[in-house]
Coordinates of C-alpha atoms in Angstrom, one line a residue:
M1 CA -75.6 -28.7 85.5
S2 CA -77.3 -27.7 88.8
F3 CA -75.7 -25.3 91.3
H4 CA -76.5 -25.0 95.0
K5 CA -75.8 -22.1 97.4
S6 CA -74.0 -23.9 100.0
T7 CA -74.2 -22.7 103.6
S8 CA -71.0 -21.7 105.4
G9 CA -69.7 -23.3 108.5
A10 CA -70.9 -20.3 110.6
D11 CA -74.2 -20.7 109.2
I12 CA -74.3 -24.5 110.0
A13 CA -73.2 -23.7 113.6
E14 CA -76.0 -21.2 114.0
I15 CA -78.5 -23.5 112.8
G16 CA -77.3 -26.1 115.0
K17 CA -77.4 -23.8 118.0
G18 CA -81.0 -22.8 117.2
R19 CA -82.0 -26.7 116.9
V20 CA -84.1 -25.7 113.8
S21 CA -85.4 -28.5 111.5
E22 CA -85.5 -26.7 108.3
S23 CA -83.0 -24.6 106.5
P24 CA -83.5 -20.8 107.2
M25 CA -85.2 -18.8 104.4
G26 CA -82.7 -17.9 101.7
L27 CA -80.4 -20.9 102.4
D28 CA -80.7 -23.7 100.0
M29 CA -78.9 -26.5 101.9
D30 CA -77.5 -29.3 99.9
E31 CA -77.0 -32.8 101.1
R32 CA -73.5 -32.2 102.3
D33 CA -74.5 -29.2 104.6
R34 CA -77.6 -31.3 105.9
D35 CA -75.0 -34.0 106.8
L36 CA -72.8 -31.6 108.6
L37 CA -75.7 -29.9 110.3
Q38 CA -76.8 -33.3 111.6
R39 CA -73.5 -34.0 112.9
Q40 CA -73.4 -30.6 114.4
R41 CA -76.5 -31.3 116.4
E42 CA -75.3 -34.7 117.5
L43 CA -72.0 -33.2 118.9
E44 CA -73.8 -30.4 120.7
D45 CA -76.1 -33.0 122.4
L46 CA -73.0 -34.8 123.3
D47 CA -71.6 -31.7 124.9
D48 CA -74.8 -30.9 126.6
N49 CA -75.0 -34.2 128.2
T50 CA -71.3 -34.3 129.4
K51 CA -71.5 -34.0 133.1
V52 CA -69.0 -34.7 136.0
N53 CA -69.9 -38.3 137.1
W54 CA -68.1 -41.2 138.5
E55 CA -66.9 -42.3 134.8
M56 CA -65.3 -38.9 134.3
I57 CA -63.6 -38.8 137.7
K58 CA -62.2 -42.1 137.0
K59 CA -60.7 -40.9 133.7
L60 CA -59.3 -37.7 135.3
T61 CA -57.8 -39.8 138.2
V62 CA -56.1 -42.2 135.5
C63 CA -54.8 -39.2 133.5
G64 CA -53.6 -37.2 136.6
V65 CA -51.7 -40.3 138.0
A66 CA -50.2 -40.7 134.5
F67 CA -48.6 -37.4 134.8
L68 CA -47.6 -37.6 138.4
N69 CA -45.8 -41.0 137.4
D70 CA -44.3 -39.4 134.3
A71 CA -42.9 -36.5 136.1
Y72 CA -41.4 -38.6 138.7
D73 CA -39.7 -41.0 136.3
M74 CA -38.3 -38.0 134.4
F75 CA -37.0 -35.8 137.2
A76 CA -36.0 -38.6 139.7
I77 CA -32.9 -38.8 137.5
N78 CA -31.5 -35.6 139.1
I79 CA -31.1 -37.5 142.4
V80 CA -30.2 -40.8 140.8
A81 CA -27.3 -39.0 139.0
M82 CA -26.1 -37.4 142.2
I83 CA -26.1 -40.9 143.9
L84 CA -24.4 -42.7 141.1
G85 CA -21.6 -40.4 141.5
F86 CA -21.1 -41.5 145.0
V87 CA -21.5 -45.2 144.1
Y88 CA -19.1 -45.3 141.0
Y89 CA -16.7 -42.4 141.5
H90 CA -16.2 -42.3 145.4
D91 CA -12.5 -43.3 144.9
A92 CA -11.8 -40.6 142.1
E93 CA -9.4 -37.8 142.9
G94 CA -9.9 -34.2 143.1
S95 CA -12.9 -32.5 141.6
A96 CA -13.9 -35.7 140.0
Q97 CA -14.6 -37.4 143.3
N98 CA -18.4 -38.3 143.9
T99 CA -19.3 -36.8 140.6
V100 CA -20.6 -38.5 137.4
P101 CA -18.5 -37.4 134.4
K102 CA -20.4 -35.0 132.2
K103 CA -20.8 -37.2 129.3
W104 CA -22.3 -39.9 131.3
D105 CA -24.5 -37.4 133.3
T106 CA -25.7 -35.9 130.0
L107 CA -26.5 -39.3 128.5
I108 CA -28.7 -40.5 131.4
K109 CA -30.6 -37.2 131.6
I110 CA -31.2 -36.9 127.8
A111 CA -32.4 -40.5 127.4
V112 CA -36.0 -40.0 128.5
Q113 CA -36.4 -37.0 126.4
I114 CA -35.1 -38.8 123.2
G115 CA -37.5 -41.6 123.9
C116 CA -40.4 -39.3 124.6
L117 CA -39.8 -37.5 121.3
L118 CA -40.1 -40.7 119.3
G119 CA -43.1 -41.9 121.4
Q120 CA -45.1 -38.8 121.1
L121 CA -44.8 -39.0 117.3
V122 CA -45.5 -42.8 117.0
M123 CA -48.1 -43.1 119.7
G124 CA -49.7 -39.9 118.8
R125 CA -50.3 -41.0 115.2
L126 CA -51.5 -44.5 116.4
G127 CA -54.0 -42.8 118.7
D128 CA -55.6 -41.5 115.6
K129 CA -55.4 -44.8 113.6
I130 CA -56.2 -47.4 116.1
G131 CA -58.0 -45.7 119.0
R132 CA -57.1 -43.5 121.9
T133 CA -57.4 -46.0 124.8
A134 CA -55.9 -49.0 123.2
V135 CA -52.7 -47.0 122.6
Y136 CA -52.9 -45.4 125.9
S137 CA -52.8 -48.7 127.7
A138 CA -49.9 -49.9 125.5
S139 CA -47.9 -46.8 126.7
L140 CA -48.4 -47.6 130.3
M141 CA -47.2 -51.2 129.9
I142 CA -44.2 -50.1 128.1
A143 CA -43.4 -47.7 131.0
I144 CA -43.9 -50.2 133.7
V145 CA -41.8 -53.0 132.2
T146 CA -38.9 -50.4 131.3
T147 CA -39.1 -48.8 134.7
I148 CA -38.5 -52.1 136.4
A149 CA -35.7 -53.0 133.9
S150 CA -34.1 -49.5 134.6
A151 CA -33.8 -50.4 138.2
F152 CA -31.8 -53.4 137.5
S153 CA -29.4 -51.7 135.1
N154 CA -25.8 -53.0 135.5
S155 CA -22.6 -53.5 133.6
M156 CA -23.4 -56.3 131.1
V157 CA -20.5 -56.9 128.9
K158 CA -17.2 -55.1 128.2
G159 CA -17.9 -51.6 126.8
F160 CA -21.5 -51.6 128.1
N161 CA -21.3 -50.1 131.6
V162 CA -24.1 -49.3 133.9
F163 CA -24.6 -45.8 132.3
I164 CA -25.1 -47.2 128.8
V165 CA -27.4 -50.0 129.9
L166 CA -29.4 -47.2 131.9
F167 CA -29.6 -44.9 129.1
I168 CA -31.0 -47.8 126.7
W169 CA -33.8 -48.6 129.2
R170 CA -34.5 -45.0 129.9
V171 CA -35.0 -44.3 126.1
L172 CA -37.5 -47.2 126.0
L173 CA -39.2 -45.7 129.2
G174 CA -39.3 -42.3 127.6
F175 CA -41.2 -44.0 124.5
G176 CA -44.0 -45.1 126.8
I177 CA -44.0 -41.8 128.7
G178 CA -44.2 -40.0 125.3
G179 CA -47.5 -41.7 124.4
D180 CA -49.1 -40.3 127.5
Y181 CA -48.8 -36.6 126.3
P182 CA -51.0 -36.6 123.0
L183 CA -53.4 -39.3 124.4
T184 CA -54.0 -37.9 127.7
A185 CA -54.8 -34.3 126.2
T186 CA -57.0 -35.9 123.6
I187 CA -58.9 -38.2 125.9
V188 CA -59.7 -35.3 128.4
S189 CA -60.3 -32.9 125.8
E190 CA -62.9 -35.1 124.0
Y191 CA -64.7 -36.1 127.1
A192 CA -64.9 -32.8 128.7
N193 CA -67.7 -30.0 128.7
P194 CA -66.4 -26.9 126.8
K195 CA -67.1 -24.8 130.0
R196 CA -64.6 -26.9 131.9
R197 CA -62.4 -28.5 129.3
G198 CA -59.4 -26.2 129.8
M199 CA -59.6 -26.6 133.7
F200 CA -59.7 -30.4 133.4
I201 CA -56.9 -30.8 131.0
S202 CA -54.6 -28.3 132.9
A203 CA -55.5 -30.1 136.2
V204 CA -54.3 -33.3 134.8
F205 CA -51.2 -31.8 133.5
S206 CA -50.6 -30.1 136.8
C207 CA -50.3 -33.5 138.6
Q208 CA -46.6 -33.2 137.0
G209 CA -46.0 -30.8 139.9
F210 CA -46.7 -33.4 142.5
G211 CA -44.5 -35.8 140.7
N212 CA -41.4 -33.3 140.8
V213 CA -42.0 -33.1 144.5
L214 CA -42.7 -36.8 145.1
A215 CA -39.2 -37.8 143.7
P216 CA -37.0 -35.9 146.2
I217 CA -39.4 -36.9 149.0
V218 CA -38.9 -40.7 148.1
G219 CA -35.2 -39.9 147.8
I220 CA -35.1 -38.5 151.4
I221 CA -37.1 -41.5 152.8
I222 CA -35.0 -44.1 151.3
T223 CA -31.7 -42.5 152.1
A224 CA -32.8 -42.0 155.6
C225 CA -33.7 -45.8 155.9
F226 CA -30.2 -46.7 154.7
K227 CA -28.4 -43.9 156.4
S228 CA -26.3 -45.9 158.8
G229 CA -25.2 -48.3 156.2
I230 CA -24.5 -45.5 153.7
D231 CA -22.2 -43.7 156.3
N232 CA -20.4 -46.9 157.0
D233 CA -20.0 -48.0 153.2
V234 CA -20.9 -45.6 150.5
R235 CA -21.7 -48.5 148.1
N236 CA -24.8 -49.1 149.9
L237 CA -26.2 -46.3 147.9
D238 CA -26.5 -48.7 145.2
Y239 CA -29.6 -50.0 146.6
V240 CA -31.1 -46.5 147.1
W241 CA -31.0 -45.3 143.5
R242 CA -32.3 -48.7 142.3
L243 CA -35.3 -48.4 144.7
I244 CA -36.0 -44.7 143.7
I245 CA -36.3 -45.7 140.1
G246 CA -38.1 -49.0 140.6
L247 CA -40.9 -47.6 143.1
G248 CA -41.8 -45.3 139.9
C249 CA -43.8 -48.4 138.7
I250 CA -46.2 -48.4 141.6
P251 CA -48.7 -45.5 140.3
G252 CA -48.8 -47.1 136.8
L253 CA -49.6 -50.6 138.3
A254 CA -52.3 -49.0 140.6
T255 CA -54.2 -47.6 137.6
L256 CA -53.3 -50.3 134.9
Y257 CA -56.8 -52.0 135.2
W258 CA -58.7 -48.7 134.9
R259 CA -56.6 -47.8 131.8
L260 CA -57.2 -51.2 130.2
T261 CA -61.0 -50.9 130.7
M262 CA -61.2 -47.4 129.4
K263 CA -63.4 -46.8 126.1
D264 CA -62.8 -44.4 123.4
S265 CA -65.0 -41.2 123.6
K266 CA -68.2 -41.1 121.6
R267 CA -66.8 -38.0 119.8
F268 CA -63.9 -40.0 118.5
Q269 CA -66.2 -43.1 117.4
M270 CA -68.6 -40.6 115.6
E271 CA -65.7 -38.9 113.9
T272 CA -64.2 -42.2 112.8
A273 CA -67.4 -43.3 111.3
K274 CA -68.1 -40.1 109.6
A275 CA -64.7 -40.0 108.0
A276 CA -64.8 -43.6 106.9
A277 CA -68.3 -43.0 105.3
A278 CA -67.2 -39.8 103.6
N279 CA -64.1 -41.6 102.1
A280 CA -66.2 -44.5 101.0
D281 CA -65.2 -45.8 97.4
E282 CA -66.8 -43.7 94.7
D283 CA -67.4 -46.9 92.7
M284 CA -70.7 -47.3 94.9
L285 CA -72.0 -44.0 93.6
R286 CA -71.1 -44.9 89.9
E287 CA -73.0 -48.2 90.4
K288 CA -76.1 -46.4 91.4
L289 CA -75.7 -44.0 88.6
L290 CA -75.6 -47.0 86.3
A291 CA -78.9 -48.5 87.6
K292 CA -80.6 -45.0 87.3
Q293 CA -79.3 -44.7 83.7
S294 CA -80.6 -48.0 82.8
R295 CA -84.2 -46.8 83.4
F296 CA -84.0 -44.1 80.6
D297 CA -85.0 -44.9 77.2
T298 CA -82.1 -45.4 74.9
K299 CA -83.0 -45.2 71.4
N300 CA -79.6 -46.2 70.0
D301 CA -78.5 -49.2 72.3
E302 CA -76.0 -50.4 69.6
E303 CA -74.2 -46.9 69.9
S304 CA -73.9 -47.3 73.8
S305 CA -70.2 -48.4 73.7
A306 CA -68.1 -48.7 76.9
D307 CA -66.4 -45.3 76.2
S308 CA -69.7 -43.4 75.6
H309 CA -71.4 -45.1 78.8
K310 CA -68.4 -43.8 80.8
D311 CA -69.0 -40.4 79.4
V312 CA -72.6 -40.4 80.4
I313 CA -71.6 -41.5 83.9
D314 CA -69.1 -38.8 84.3
A315 CA -71.5 -36.1 83.3
T316 CA -74.0 -37.4 85.6
L317 CA -71.5 -37.4 88.4
G318 CA -71.1 -33.6 87.7
E319 CA -74.7 -33.0 88.2
E320 CA -74.9 -35.2 91.4
V321 CA -74.3 -33.8 94.7
R322 CA -71.1 -35.5 95.7
P323 CA -70.7 -36.5 99.5
R324 CA -68.0 -34.5 101.2
R325 CA -64.8 -36.3 101.5
A326 CA -62.6 -36.0 104.5
K327 CA -59.2 -34.3 103.9
T328 CA -56.1 -36.2 104.6
F329 CA -53.5 -34.9 107.1
S330 CA -51.2 -33.5 104.2
Q331 CA -54.1 -31.8 102.6
Y332 CA -55.5 -30.1 105.8
F333 CA -52.2 -28.9 107.0
G334 CA -51.0 -28.1 103.4
E335 CA -53.2 -24.9 103.8
W336 CA -51.4 -22.1 105.6
R337 CA -54.2 -21.1 107.9
H338 CA -54.0 -24.7 109.5
L339 CA -50.2 -25.2 109.2
K340 CA -49.6 -21.9 111.0
V341 CA -51.6 -23.2 114.2
L342 CA -49.4 -26.5 114.2
L343 CA -46.3 -24.3 113.8
G344 CA -47.4 -22.0 116.7
T345 CA -48.0 -24.9 119.1
S346 CA -44.8 -26.7 118.1
I347 CA -42.5 -23.7 118.1
A348 CA -44.0 -22.4 121.3
W349 CA -43.5 -25.7 123.0
F350 CA -40.0 -26.1 121.7
A351 CA -39.0 -22.6 123.0
L352 CA -40.5 -23.2 126.3
D353 CA -38.8 -26.6 127.0
V354 CA -35.3 -25.4 126.1
A355 CA -35.5 -23.2 129.3
F356 CA -37.8 -25.6 131.3
Y357 CA -35.7 -28.7 131.0
G358 CA -32.5 -26.8 130.9
I359 CA -33.3 -25.6 134.4
N360 CA -35.1 -28.5 135.8
L361 CA -32.9 -31.3 134.7
N362 CA -30.1 -29.4 136.3
S363 CA -31.7 -28.0 139.6
S364 CA -28.6 -28.9 141.5
V365 CA -27.0 -25.9 139.7
V366 CA -29.6 -23.6 141.2
I367 CA -29.4 -25.4 144.8
E368 CA -25.7 -24.9 144.7
A369 CA -25.9 -21.3 143.5
I370 CA -28.3 -20.5 146.5
G371 CA -25.7 -22.1 148.9
F372 CA -27.9 -25.0 149.9
A373 CA -26.0 -28.0 148.3
G374 CA -23.3 -28.6 150.9
N375 CA -19.9 -29.9 150.1
I376 CA -19.8 -33.1 148.0
R377 CA -16.4 -34.1 149.1
E378 CA -16.5 -33.3 152.7
D379 CA -20.0 -33.9 153.7
K380 CA -21.5 -37.4 154.6
P381 CA -23.1 -38.9 151.6
S382 CA -26.4 -39.3 153.3
H383 CA -26.4 -35.7 154.6
F384 CA -25.5 -34.3 151.1
I385 CA -28.2 -36.3 149.3
I386 CA -31.0 -35.3 151.8
R387 CA -30.0 -31.7 151.7
N388 CA -30.2 -31.6 148.1
C389 CA -33.4 -33.4 148.2
L390 CA -34.9 -30.8 150.4
G391 CA -33.6 -28.0 148.3
S392 CA -35.4 -29.4 145.3
I393 CA -38.6 -29.7 147.3
I394 CA -38.3 -26.1 148.3
I395 CA -37.6 -24.8 144.7
N396 CA -40.8 -26.8 143.5
I397 CA -43.1 -25.8 146.4
L398 CA -42.3 -22.0 146.1
G399 CA -43.0 -21.6 142.5
S400 CA -43.7 -24.6 140.3
V401 CA -46.7 -26.3 142.2
P402 CA -48.5 -23.0 142.9
G403 CA -48.0 -21.9 139.3
Y404 CA -49.7 -25.1 138.0
W405 CA -52.7 -24.7 140.1
I406 CA -53.2 -21.0 139.5
T407 CA -53.5 -21.8 135.8
V408 CA -56.2 -24.4 136.7
F409 CA -58.5 -22.1 138.5
T410 CA -57.8 -19.1 136.0
I411 CA -57.6 -20.7 132.5
E412 CA -61.4 -20.6 131.8
K413 CA -61.6 -16.9 132.9
L414 CA -58.5 -15.6 131.5
G415 CA -58.2 -17.9 128.4
R416 CA -55.2 -20.0 127.1
K417 CA -53.7 -17.4 124.8
T418 CA -53.7 -14.7 127.4
I419 CA -52.1 -16.9 130.0
Q420 CA -49.4 -18.1 127.5
L421 CA -48.6 -14.5 126.3
M422 CA -48.4 -13.3 129.8
G423 CA -46.1 -16.1 130.8
F424 CA -43.7 -15.9 127.9
G425 CA -43.7 -12.1 128.4
M426 CA -42.9 -12.3 132.1
L427 CA -40.3 -15.0 131.6
T428 CA -38.5 -13.0 129.0
I429 CA -38.1 -10.1 131.5
L430 CA -37.1 -12.4 134.3
Y431 CA -34.5 -14.3 132.3
I432 CA -33.0 -11.0 131.2
V433 CA -32.6 -9.7 134.7
L434 CA -31.4 -13.1 136.0
G435 CA -28.8 -13.4 133.0
F436 CA -27.4 -9.9 132.9
A437 CA -27.3 -9.4 136.7
Y438 CA -26.6 -13.2 137.8
H439 CA -23.4 -12.7 139.6
K440 CA -24.4 -9.1 141.1
I441 CA -27.6 -10.5 142.5
L442 CA -25.9 -13.6 144.0
D443 CA -23.1 -11.5 145.6
K444 CA -25.5 -8.9 147.1
S445 CA -28.7 -11.0 148.0
V446 CA -29.2 -14.7 147.7
A447 CA -32.7 -14.0 149.0
G448 CA -33.4 -11.7 145.9
F449 CA -32.1 -14.2 143.5
I450 CA -34.5 -16.9 145.1
V451 CA -37.3 -14.6 144.7
L452 CA -36.6 -13.9 141.1
F453 CA -35.9 -17.6 140.3
T454 CA -39.2 -18.4 142.1
L455 CA -41.1 -15.9 140.0
A456 CA -39.6 -17.6 136.9
Q457 CA -40.7 -21.0 138.1
L458 CA -44.2 -19.6 138.8
F459 CA -44.7 -18.0 135.4
Q460 CA -43.3 -21.1 133.6
N461 CA -46.4 -23.0 135.0
F462 CA -48.8 -20.1 135.3
G463 CA -47.9 -19.7 131.8
P464 CA -46.7 -21.7 128.9
N465 CA -45.7 -25.0 130.5
V466 CA -49.4 -25.7 131.0
T467 CA -51.0 -23.8 128.0
T468 CA -48.5 -25.5 125.5
F469 CA -50.0 -29.0 126.6
V470 CA -53.8 -27.8 126.8
I471 CA -53.9 -25.7 123.4
P472 CA -52.8 -28.6 121.0
G473 CA -55.6 -30.9 122.6
E474 CA -58.2 -28.3 121.5
V475 CA -57.3 -26.5 118.2
F476 CA -57.0 -29.4 115.9
P477 CA -59.8 -31.6 114.2
T478 CA -60.6 -34.9 116.0
R479 CA -59.2 -37.1 113.3
F480 CA -55.9 -35.4 113.5
R481 CA -55.9 -34.2 117.1
S482 CA -53.6 -37.1 118.6
T483 CA -51.1 -36.8 115.8
A484 CA -50.9 -33.0 116.0
H485 CA -50.6 -32.9 119.7
G486 CA -47.8 -35.6 119.4
I487 CA -45.9 -33.4 116.8
S488 CA -46.3 -30.4 119.1
A489 CA -45.1 -32.2 122.2
A490 CA -42.2 -33.9 120.1
A491 CA -41.1 -30.5 119.2
G492 CA -41.0 -29.6 122.9
K493 CA -38.9 -32.7 123.6
L494 CA -36.5 -31.6 120.8
G495 CA -36.1 -28.3 122.9
A496 CA -35.2 -30.5 126.0
I497 CA -32.6 -32.3 124.1
V498 CA -31.0 -29.1 122.6
A499 CA -31.0 -27.7 126.1
Q500 CA -29.5 -30.7 127.8
G501 CA -27.2 -31.8 125.0
G502 CA -26.3 -28.5 123.7
F503 CA -26.7 -25.5 125.8
M504 CA -26.1 -27.0 129.3
Q505 CA -22.8 -28.3 128.0
L506 CA -21.5 -24.7 128.0
K507 CA -22.3 -24.1 131.7
D508 CA -18.8 -24.5 133.0
R509 CA -17.2 -22.7 130.2
G510 CA -14.6 -20.3 132.0
G511 CA -15.1 -22.2 135.3
K512 CA -17.6 -24.1 137.3
N513 CA -21.1 -22.6 136.4
Q514 CA -19.5 -19.6 135.0
F515 CA -21.6 -19.7 131.9
I516 CA -25.0 -19.9 133.6
D517 CA -25.7 -16.2 133.2
H518 CA -25.2 -16.3 129.5
L519 CA -27.5 -19.4 129.4
L520 CA -30.3 -17.5 131.0
E521 CA -29.8 -14.7 128.5
I522 CA -30.3 -17.3 125.6
F523 CA -33.3 -18.7 127.4
A524 CA -34.9 -15.1 127.4
L525 CA -34.4 -15.1 123.6
F526 CA -36.2 -18.4 123.4
M527 CA -39.2 -16.9 125.5
L528 CA -39.4 -14.0 123.2
I529 CA -39.7 -16.3 120.2
G530 CA -42.5 -18.3 122.1
F531 CA -44.3 -15.0 122.6
F532 CA -44.5 -14.0 119.1
V533 CA -45.6 -17.5 117.7
T534 CA -48.4 -17.5 120.3
F535 CA -50.3 -15.0 117.9
W536 CA -50.6 -17.8 115.4
I537 CA -52.6 -19.7 117.7
P538 CA -56.6 -19.2 118.1
E539 CA -58.2 -18.8 121.5
S540 CA -60.3 -21.8 122.3
K541 CA -62.0 -20.8 125.6
G542 CA -65.7 -21.7 125.8
K543 CA -65.9 -22.9 122.4
T544 CA -66.8 -26.5 121.3
L545 CA -64.2 -28.5 119.5
E546 CA -66.1 -28.1 116.4
E547 CA -66.4 -24.5 116.6
I548 CA -62.7 -24.0 117.3
C549 CA -61.7 -26.2 114.2
D550 CA -64.4 -25.0 111.7
E551 CA -65.5 -28.4 110.6
R552 CA -66.1 -27.3 107.0
E553 CA -62.4 -27.1 106.6
E554 CA -62.1 -30.9 107.3
Y555 CA -63.9 -31.8 104.2
Y556 CA -64.1 -31.0 100.4

């Protein structure tokens, strides 16, 4: 039996970088390593030829608009929930007047997160199986149809009020939005040059900040258009919330054609072909060995029974250089060194979203805390809504939007892991301060509270909110990239569901918003967890996707 001294993944990478045609002295490369070397060269040529051109700009635009649209659809529910209180509970008495009951408020706010979790898992997996762009287009079409359907939500039959119908449509909307997460990150990652990859992925994701601001802007414009009618009859707000939701389909419609005409990256096509070839049926190899064996002189043909023939083939197979076979998902992540990366990206995203959605899906709590909300029972409905929308815009412009774009312009210099560790560290400190001194700060200085809260918003986005999206798009093999990103993102949405369906139900314990300080303390604990699991994640700055994942680990 022959043995070969096989080259390591690092050796292959070095050979590829040097563009050598022969194996270096002392390295006896077998066919498997030559095959990997050839692929290494092809992928490096692909990266070298990746330039910013019209096709790249078009893809970045489509992906950026997708996240603007997704953020609009997700966070517009804050305004819609406030308006629904005026429409359906304007004749309630006492503190219940003009306010949606907690159970319905939670239901419609949690709906998209439930749908997103399912969409990220399903569409992420399909993105690896069927192709990135086909599933990406399907996600958008689902989102467009369900956005329009959500705007027409109404009581259908007894027991199915407007809130239940809206919940159902928004779960389906979330399913479409969920597909955008793994597929957008994967598409941009596979098209981008290593030197700009992090900047491009984070820039696309940062369009989410514009969507956060666009929702209250649209709310102000539509409310102002109906102002006189609303002040005369509050039920005219029924048109307002439907228009706010329905207009969310416009960005998607504007980019639908471009999405439908996008093609999968060459990297994905090459990897798919490579894996298919590596996993070809071994019977083909056995047939070749049979043909080879027939050329040998066999002195005892009568003794060549089927069993002895099989033994000869198996023995020959042992001497042949077998082609590398691609590992399955379970085989690859069954090894701790790979599993810990997936756990790191998933737990970090889960921890981040507990706080991120716990606060951002309940921005009215913060607006009320700083005294900007007004009086829901005494103010005119139009004035109250416009004032709260302005408060939401101010909060986002002060901290969230700048944080996104600071990350975009520093991620290739500081690195993903550094930004994530810094963000989680700062958030831990800020939430501890805000939590343990919540009432004292508000009593002594509202301005001081705004500064601290703005810093928290800043370091959410100049920190883990962006990097938890970027990193899973880079640190997993091409064949599993969309699936693994979907799992990581779904863990984040599970955190959002835990925050909205669990922790935020405690906010009024002991009185209205009296438990907020303790919730901030809980959020600090989750930020600390995110900080520590980040050490399981490799730094991907400046490396090719193949260098990050170490391709030799994908085959056996």
